[in-house]
PDB file of C-alpha atoms in Angstrom:
ATOM      1  CA  UNK A 910     -40.449  43.552  73.057  1.00  0.00           C
ATOM      2  CA  UNK A 911     -39.409  43.946  69.201  1.00  0.00           C
ATOM      3  CA  UNK A 912     -38.267  47.367  68.157  1.00  0.00           C
ATOM      4  CA  UNK A 913     -39.464  49.137  64.506  1.00  0.00           C
ATOM      5  CA  UNK A 914     -36.237  48.476  63.138  1.00  0.00           C
ATOM      6  CA  UNK A 915     -36.299  45.196  63.557  1.00  0.00           C
ATOM      7  CA  UNK A 916     -39.428  43.684  62.767  1.00  0.00           C
ATOM      8  CA  UNK A 917     -38.646  46.053  59.226  1.00  0.00           C
ATOM      9  CA  UNK A 918     -35.587  44.243  58.428  1.00  0.00           C
ATOM     10  CA  UNK A 919     -37.353  40.849  59.366  1.00  0.00           C
ATOM     11  CA  UNK A 920     -39.941  41.650  56.812  1.00  0.00           C
ATOM     12  CA  UNK A 921     -38.135  42.472  53.989  1.00  0.00           C
ATOM     13  CA  UNK A 922     -35.585  39.205  54.068  1.00  0.00           C
ATOM     14  CA  UNK A 923     -38.657  37.168  54.542  1.00  0.00           C
ATOM     15  CA  UNK A 924     -39.832  39.374  51.282  1.00  0.00           C
ATOM     16  CA  UNK A 925     -36.243  38.843  49.149  1.00  0.00           C
ATOM     17  CA  UNK A 926     -36.675  35.008  50.482  1.00  0.00           C
ATOM     18  CA  UNK A 927     -40.076  34.783  47.850  1.00  0.00           C
ATOM     19  CA  UNK A 928     -38.890  37.394  44.900  1.00  0.00           C
ATOM     20  CA  UNK A 929     -39.079  35.058  42.065  1.00  0.00           C
ATOM     21  CA  UNK A 930     -35.979  35.019  39.197  1.00  0.00           C
ATOM     22  CA  UNK A 931     -36.760  32.243  36.738  1.00  0.00           C
ATOM     23  CA  UNK A 932     -35.873  32.887  33.126  1.00  0.00           C
ATOM     24  CA  UNK A 933     -38.370  31.404  30.569  1.00  0.00           C
ATOM     25  CA  UNK A 934     -36.346  31.075  27.689  1.00  0.00           C
ATOM     26  CA  UNK A 935     -36.365  30.954  24.106  1.00  0.00           C
ATOM     27  CA  UNK A 936     -37.329  28.151  21.919  1.00  0.00           C
ATOM     28  CA  UNK A 937     -33.733  25.474  21.927  1.00  0.00           C
ATOM     29  CA  UNK A 938     -34.055  23.776  18.370  1.00  0.00           C
ATOM     30  CA  UNK A 939     -32.051  20.396  17.601  1.00  0.00           C
ATOM     31  CA  UNK A 940     -30.446  19.713  14.867  1.00  0.00           C
ATOM     32  CA  UNK A 941     -28.905  16.034  14.035  1.00  0.00           C
ATOM     33  CA  UNK A 942     -26.130  16.131  11.696  1.00  0.00           C
ATOM     34  CA  UNK A 943     -25.349  12.930   9.427  1.00  0.00           C
ATOM     35  CA  UNK A 944     -22.992  10.660  10.068  1.00  0.00           C
ATOM     36  CA  UNK A 945     -20.666   9.791   6.767  1.00  0.00           C
ATOM     37  CA  UNK A 946     -21.420   6.342   5.756  1.00  0.00           C
ATOM     38  CA  UNK A 947     -18.501   4.406   4.497  1.00  0.00           C
ATOM     39  CA  UNK A 948     -17.926   2.135   1.542  1.00  0.00           C
ATOM     40  CA  UNK A 949     -15.169  -0.311   0.497  1.00  0.00           C
ATOM     41  CA  UNK A 950     -13.987  -0.555  -2.715  1.00  0.00           C
ATOM     42  CA  UNK A 951     -12.195  -3.073  -4.955  1.00  0.00           C
ATOM     43  CA  UNK A 952     -13.528  -6.687  -3.192  1.00  0.00           C
ATOM     44  CA  UNK A 953     -10.189  -8.317  -3.059  1.00  0.00           C
ATOM     45  CA  UNK A 954     -10.362 -11.786  -2.303  1.00  0.00           C
ATOM     46  CA  UNK A 955      -8.861 -15.684  -2.729  1.00  0.00           C
ATOM     47  CA  UNK A 956      -5.695 -13.359  -2.722  1.00  0.00           C
ATOM     48  CA  UNK A 957      -2.722 -15.383  -3.190  1.00  0.00           C
ATOM     49  CA  UNK A 958       1.784 -14.259  -3.142  1.00  0.00           C
ATOM     50  CA  UNK A 959       3.384 -15.031  -6.595  1.00  0.00           C
ATOM     51  CA  UNK A 960       7.597 -15.311  -5.512  1.00  0.00           C
ATOM     52  CA  UNK A 961       8.589 -12.605  -8.768  1.00  0.00           C
ATOM     53  CA  UNK A 962      12.069 -10.479  -7.911  1.00  0.00           C
ATOM     54  CA  UNK A 963      11.977  -7.516  -6.690  1.00  0.00           C
ATOM     55  CA  UNK A 964      15.616  -6.012  -6.937  1.00  0.00           C
ATOM     56  CA  UNK A 965      13.973  -3.349  -7.969  1.00  0.00           C
ATOM     57  CA  UNK A 966      11.746  -0.842  -7.367  1.00  0.00           C
ATOM     58  CA  UNK A 967       8.242  -0.754  -9.060  1.00  0.00           C
ATOM     59  CA  UNK A 968       5.112   0.312  -9.052  1.00  0.00           C
ATOM     60  CA  UNK A 969       1.726  -2.532  -9.090  1.00  0.00           C
ATOM     61  CA  UNK A 970      -1.736  -0.549  -8.985  1.00  0.00           C
ATOM     62  CA  UNK A 971      -4.941  -1.270  -9.845  1.00  0.00           C
ATOM     63  CA  UNK A 972      -7.844   1.659 -10.990  1.00  0.00           C
ATOM     64  CA  UNK A 973     -10.532   2.790  -8.629  1.00  0.00           C
ATOM     65  CA  UNK A 974     -13.913   5.009  -9.881  1.00  0.00           C
ATOM     66  CA  UNK A 975     -16.235   6.843  -7.642  1.00  0.00           C
ATOM     67  CA  UNK A 976     -19.716   4.998  -6.589  1.00  0.00           C
ATOM     68  CA  UNK A 977     -22.429   7.781  -7.107  1.00  0.00           C
ATOM     69  CA  UNK A 978     -21.939  10.179  -3.606  1.00  0.00           C
ATOM     70  CA  UNK A 979     -19.238   8.029  -2.540  1.00  0.00           C
ATOM     71  CA  UNK A 980     -16.256  10.303  -3.568  1.00  0.00           C
ATOM     72  CA  UNK A 981     -13.426  11.238  -0.951  1.00  0.00           C
ATOM     73  CA  UNK A 982     -11.395   8.572  -0.059  1.00  0.00           C
ATOM     74  CA  UNK A 983     -10.115   8.270   3.261  1.00  0.00           C
ATOM     75  CA  UNK A 984      -8.258   4.537   3.790  1.00  0.00           C
ATOM     76  CA  UNK A 985      -6.060   2.447   1.229  1.00  0.00           C
ATOM     77  CA  UNK A 986      -6.221  -1.703   1.838  1.00  0.00           C
ATOM     78  CA  UNK A 987      -2.769  -3.978   1.237  1.00  0.00           C
ATOM     79  CA  UNK A 988      -3.056  -7.212   0.940  1.00  0.00           C
ATOM     80  CA  UNK A 989       0.964  -7.789   1.371  1.00  0.00           C
ATOM     81  CA  UNK A 990       3.483 -10.525   2.746  1.00  0.00           C
ATOM     82  CA  UNK A 991       6.940  -9.948   3.729  1.00  0.00           C
ATOM     83  CA  UNK A 992       9.700 -12.260   4.722  1.00  0.00           C
ATOM     84  CA  UNK A 993      11.236  -9.837   7.268  1.00  0.00           C
ATOM     85  CA  UNK A 994       9.740  -7.783   9.983  1.00  0.00           C
ATOM     86  CA  UNK A 995       8.975  -3.727   9.497  1.00  0.00           C
ATOM     87  CA  UNK A 996       9.694  -4.429   5.570  1.00  0.00           C
ATOM     88  CA  UNK A 997       9.011  -1.024   4.206  1.00  0.00           C
ATOM     89  CA  UNK A 998       6.838   0.215   0.376  1.00  0.00           C
ATOM     90  CA  UNK A 999       4.786   3.192  -0.131  1.00  0.00           C
ATOM     91  CA  UNK A1000       1.267   3.985  -1.180  1.00  0.00           C
ATOM     92  CA  UNK A1001       0.944   6.054  -4.268  1.00  0.00           C
ATOM     93  CA  UNK A1002      -2.281   7.570  -5.946  1.00  0.00           C
ATOM     94  CA  UNK A1003      -2.737   8.678  -9.138  1.00  0.00           C
ATOM     95  CA  UNK A1004      -4.921  11.002 -11.425  1.00  0.00           C
ATOM     96  CA  UNK A1005      -6.098   8.974 -14.416  1.00  0.00           C
ATOM     97  CA  UNK A1006      -4.715  11.395 -18.201  1.00  0.00           C
ATOM     98  CA  UNK A1007      -6.188  11.335 -21.128  1.00  0.00           C
ATOM     99  CA  UNK A1008      -4.408   8.305 -22.310  1.00  0.00           C
ATOM    100  CA  UNK A1009      -5.689   6.102 -19.911  1.00  0.00           C
ATOM    101  CA  UNK A1010      -2.598   5.918 -17.895  1.00  0.00           C
ATOM    102  CA  UNK A1011      -1.160   7.391 -14.721  1.00  0.00           C
ATOM    103  CA  UNK A1012      -0.487  10.836 -14.216  1.00  0.00           C
ATOM    104  CA  UNK A1013       0.162  13.233 -12.111  1.00  0.00           C
ATOM    105  CA  UNK A1014       0.815  12.174  -8.079  1.00  0.00           C
ATOM    106  CA  UNK A1015      -2.238  13.266  -5.578  1.00  0.00           C
ATOM    107  CA  UNK A1016      -0.388  12.754  -2.798  1.00  0.00           C
ATOM    108  CA  UNK A1017       1.394  15.935  -1.081  1.00  0.00           C
ATOM    109  CA  UNK A1018       4.210  14.014   0.755  1.00  0.00           C
ATOM    110  CA  UNK A1019       5.349  10.563   0.634  1.00  0.00           C
ATOM    111  CA  UNK A1020       3.246   7.613   2.467  1.00  0.00           C
ATOM    112  CA  UNK A1021       5.786   4.781   3.874  1.00  0.00           C
ATOM    113  CA  UNK A1022       3.742   1.853   5.074  1.00  0.00           C
ATOM    114  CA  UNK A1023       5.112  -0.280   7.381  1.00  0.00           C
ATOM    115  CA  UNK A1024       4.230  -4.576   6.781  1.00  0.00           C
ATOM    116  CA  UNK A1025       5.278  -6.495   9.817  1.00  0.00           C
ATOM    117  CA  UNK A1026       6.024 -10.501   8.494  1.00  0.00           C
ATOM    118  CA  UNK A1027       3.624 -13.077   7.015  1.00  0.00           C
ATOM    119  CA  UNK A1028       0.637 -12.606   5.307  1.00  0.00           C
ATOM    120  CA  UNK A1029      -0.916  -9.257   6.677  1.00  0.00           C
ATOM    121  CA  UNK A1030      -3.984  -7.304   5.817  1.00  0.00           C
ATOM    122  CA  UNK A1031      -2.778  -3.300   6.062  1.00  0.00           C
ATOM    123  CA  UNK A1032      -5.088  -0.177   6.908  1.00  0.00           C
ATOM    124  CA  UNK A1033      -3.182   3.339   5.638  1.00  0.00           C
ATOM    125  CA  UNK A1034      -5.082   6.392   6.401  1.00  0.00           C
ATOM    126  CA  UNK A1035      -4.997   8.992   3.248  1.00  0.00           C
ATOM    127  CA  UNK A1036      -7.940  11.253   4.819  1.00  0.00           C
ATOM    128  CA  UNK A1037      -5.623  14.187   5.720  1.00  0.00           C
ATOM    129  CA  UNK A1038      -5.100  15.111   1.200  1.00  0.00           C
ATOM    130  CA  UNK A1039      -8.462  14.949   0.958  1.00  0.00           C
ATOM    131  CA  UNK A1040      -8.586  12.982  -2.236  1.00  0.00           C
ATOM    132  CA  UNK A1041     -11.628  12.834  -5.129  1.00  0.00           C
ATOM    133  CA  UNK A1042     -12.332  10.674  -6.960  1.00  0.00           C
ATOM    134  CA  UNK A1043     -13.256  11.735 -10.398  1.00  0.00           C
ATOM    135  CA  UNK A1044     -15.416   9.864 -12.480  1.00  0.00           C
ATOM    136  CA  UNK A1045     -12.366   8.754 -14.952  1.00  0.00           C
ATOM    137  CA  UNK A1046     -11.169   7.168 -11.404  1.00  0.00           C
ATOM    138  CA  UNK A1047      -7.621   7.473  -9.873  1.00  0.00           C
ATOM    139  CA  UNK A1048      -4.643   4.651  -9.581  1.00  0.00           C
ATOM    140  CA  UNK A1049      -3.541   3.758  -6.331  1.00  0.00           C
ATOM    141  CA  UNK A1050      -0.821   1.263  -6.588  1.00  0.00           C
ATOM    142  CA  UNK A1051       1.990  -0.568  -4.327  1.00  0.00           C
ATOM    143  CA  UNK A1052       5.398   0.554  -4.808  1.00  0.00           C
ATOM    144  CA  UNK A1053       7.932  -1.351  -3.581  1.00  0.00           C
ATOM    145  CA  UNK A1054      11.163  -0.222  -2.103  1.00  0.00           C
ATOM    146  CA  UNK A1055      15.298  -1.690  -2.450  1.00  0.00           C
ATOM    147  CA  UNK A1056      16.163  -0.939   0.892  1.00  0.00           C
ATOM    148  CA  UNK A1057      18.635  -3.205   3.503  1.00  0.00           C
ATOM    149  CA  UNK A1058      15.957  -3.509   5.564  1.00  0.00           C
ATOM    150  CA  UNK A1059      14.079  -5.339   3.065  1.00  0.00           C
ATOM    151  CA  UNK A1060      16.497  -7.678   1.746  1.00  0.00           C
ATOM    152  CA  UNK A1061      16.162 -11.505   2.106  1.00  0.00           C
ATOM    153  CA  UNK A1062      17.552 -15.156   0.198  1.00  0.00           C
ATOM    154  CA  UNK A1063      14.890 -16.602  -1.288  1.00  0.00           C
ATOM    155  CA  UNK A1064      15.573 -20.157  -1.879  1.00  0.00           C
ATOM    156  CA  UNK A1065      13.990 -22.293  -5.052  1.00  0.00           C
ATOM    157  CA  UNK A1066      15.107 -24.650  -7.307  1.00  0.00           C
ATOM    158  CA  UNK A1067      15.744 -24.338 -11.418  1.00  0.00           C
ATOM    159  CA  UNK A1068      12.781 -25.597 -12.723  1.00  0.00           C
ATOM    160  CA  UNK A1069      14.931 -27.554 -15.811  1.00  0.00           C
ATOM    161  CA  UNK A1070      17.667 -28.848 -13.757  1.00  0.00           C
ATOM    162  CA  UNK A1071      16.316 -28.900 -10.272  1.00  0.00           C
ATOM    163  CA  UNK A1072      18.832 -27.658  -9.165  1.00  0.00           C
ATOM    164  CA  UNK A1073      18.536 -25.994  -5.776  1.00  0.00           C
ATOM    165  CA  UNK A1074      19.325 -22.166  -5.695  1.00  0.00           C
ATOM    166  CA  UNK A1075      19.251 -18.868  -3.298  1.00  0.00           C
ATOM    167  CA  UNK A1076      18.284 -15.577  -5.018  1.00  0.00           C
ATOM    168  CA  UNK A1077      18.658 -12.322  -3.495  1.00  0.00           C
ATOM    169  CA  UNK A1078      15.111 -10.590  -3.081  1.00  0.00           C
ATOM    170  CA  UNK A1079      13.266  -7.495  -1.561  1.00  0.00           C
ATOM    171  CA  UNK A1080      10.191  -8.166   0.322  1.00  0.00           C
ATOM    172  CA  UNK A1081       7.294  -7.142   1.141  1.00  0.00           C
ATOM    173  CA  UNK A1082       5.070  -8.217  -1.637  1.00  0.00           C
ATOM    174  CA  UNK A1083       1.858  -7.205  -2.851  1.00  0.00           C
ATOM    175  CA  UNK A1084      -0.182 -10.632  -3.112  1.00  0.00           C
ATOM    176  CA  UNK A1085      -2.500 -10.844  -6.242  1.00  0.00           C
ATOM    177  CA  UNK A1086      -5.951 -12.039  -6.779  1.00  0.00           C
ATOM    178  CA  UNK A1087      -7.732 -12.494 -10.418  1.00  0.00           C
ATOM    179  CA  UNK A1088     -10.673 -11.122 -12.102  1.00  0.00           C
ATOM    180  CA  UNK A1089     -10.921  -9.834 -15.112  1.00  0.00           C
ATOM    181  CA  UNK A1090     -13.092  -7.241 -15.362  1.00  0.00           C
ATOM    182  CA  UNK A1091     -10.401  -5.250 -13.592  1.00  0.00           C
ATOM    183  CA  UNK A1092      -8.041  -2.147 -14.743  1.00  0.00           C
ATOM    184  CA  UNK A1093      -4.390  -2.995 -13.166  1.00  0.00           C
ATOM    185  CA  UNK A1094      -0.705  -1.314 -14.407  1.00  0.00           C
ATOM    186  CA  UNK A1095       2.838  -2.139 -14.007  1.00  0.00           C
ATOM    187  CA  UNK A1096       5.519   0.393 -13.478  1.00  0.00           C
ATOM    188  CA  UNK A1097       8.439  -0.396 -14.515  1.00  0.00           C
ATOM    189  CA  UNK A1098      12.048   0.589 -16.594  1.00  0.00           C
ATOM    190  CA  UNK A1099      10.349   4.035 -16.472  1.00  0.00           C
ATOM    191  CA  UNK A1100       7.295   2.911 -17.905  1.00  0.00           C
ATOM    192  CA  UNK A1101       3.738   2.648 -17.511  1.00  0.00           C
ATOM    193  CA  UNK A1102       1.415  -0.938 -18.490  1.00  0.00           C
ATOM    194  CA  UNK A1103      -1.880  -0.794 -18.221  1.00  0.00           C
ATOM    195  CA  UNK A1104      -3.631  -4.036 -18.461  1.00  0.00           C
ATOM    196  CA  UNK A1105      -7.292  -2.904 -19.265  1.00  0.00           C
ATOM    197  CA  UNK A1106     -10.857  -4.637 -19.470  1.00  0.00           C
ATOM    198  CA  UNK A1107     -10.334  -5.668 -22.934  1.00  0.00           C
ATOM    199  CA  UNK A1108      -6.773  -7.065 -22.275  1.00  0.00           C
ATOM    200  CA  UNK A1109      -8.440  -9.230 -19.817  1.00  0.00           C
ATOM    201  CA  UNK A1110     -10.672 -10.587 -21.841  1.00  0.00           C
ATOM    202  CA  UNK A1111      -8.507 -12.566 -24.068  1.00  0.00           C
ATOM    203  CA  UNK A1112      -6.168 -13.020 -21.059  1.00  0.00           C
ATOM    204  CA  UNK A1113      -7.871 -15.575 -18.823  1.00  0.00           C
ATOM    205  CA  UNK A1114      -6.707 -14.754 -15.256  1.00  0.00           C
ATOM    206  CA  UNK A1115      -5.048 -12.026 -15.213  1.00  0.00           C
ATOM    207  CA  UNK A1116      -3.428 -10.925 -11.997  1.00  0.00           C
ATOM    208  CA  UNK A1117      -4.850  -7.961 -10.108  1.00  0.00           C
ATOM    209  CA  UNK A1118      -2.870  -6.658  -7.585  1.00  0.00           C
ATOM    210  CA  UNK A1119      -4.878  -7.073  -4.015  1.00  0.00           C
ATOM    211  CA  UNK A1120      -5.225  -3.489  -3.381  1.00  0.00           C
ATOM    212  CA  UNK A1121      -8.870  -2.004  -1.856  1.00  0.00           C
ATOM    213  CA  UNK A1122      -9.648   1.232  -0.819  1.00  0.00           C
ATOM    214  CA  UNK A1123     -12.591   2.761   1.381  1.00  0.00           C
ATOM    215  CA  UNK A1124     -14.496   6.096  -0.120  1.00  0.00           C
ATOM    216  CA  UNK A1125     -17.178   7.825   2.080  1.00  0.00           C
ATOM    217  CA  UNK A1126     -20.525  10.040   0.982  1.00  0.00           C
TER     218      UNK A1126
END
């Protein structure tokens, strides 16, 4: 026969097994965050190469303006050609001054770009600089570098005598395209030259540096 203590213990265990410990949670709200959208500006197309001498460092740039809410600069795209493997160049990004020329740099450090041999489309992430594109725009430029690793010898011929010659040059080169509705800039011998839309209107087929950018909202 079971003792009274055994029966009580058994009933206590049965009771504990059926206790409901469920908790009713309060309503949980889930918010959806919209991922930023990106837009490519520039429309470089039908790019071509000019075998111009780069025996001194220079910059070739073009102007980009904000498009509505797309003001956050994310990437720079160079369409380039290099005669050497691992040619080095620089990205430069400038505000535009009251005179319409590139002013202070918007970069807090150097941005070096490595270009493989041949025709290349190079994308450079510049999002860490948190650059906002104002309504009056910015100038994004390709800077050539006179470095030993960029050096090569270019074969050419004299247009008058037809004599074959070999000249020193430095890679990589930015490529170009034609568009008279774009502002472009050249920095050489310590000064900027601005090829404005107004200038382009009277000079057909102005070569524009093949540079694009990607911006986000």
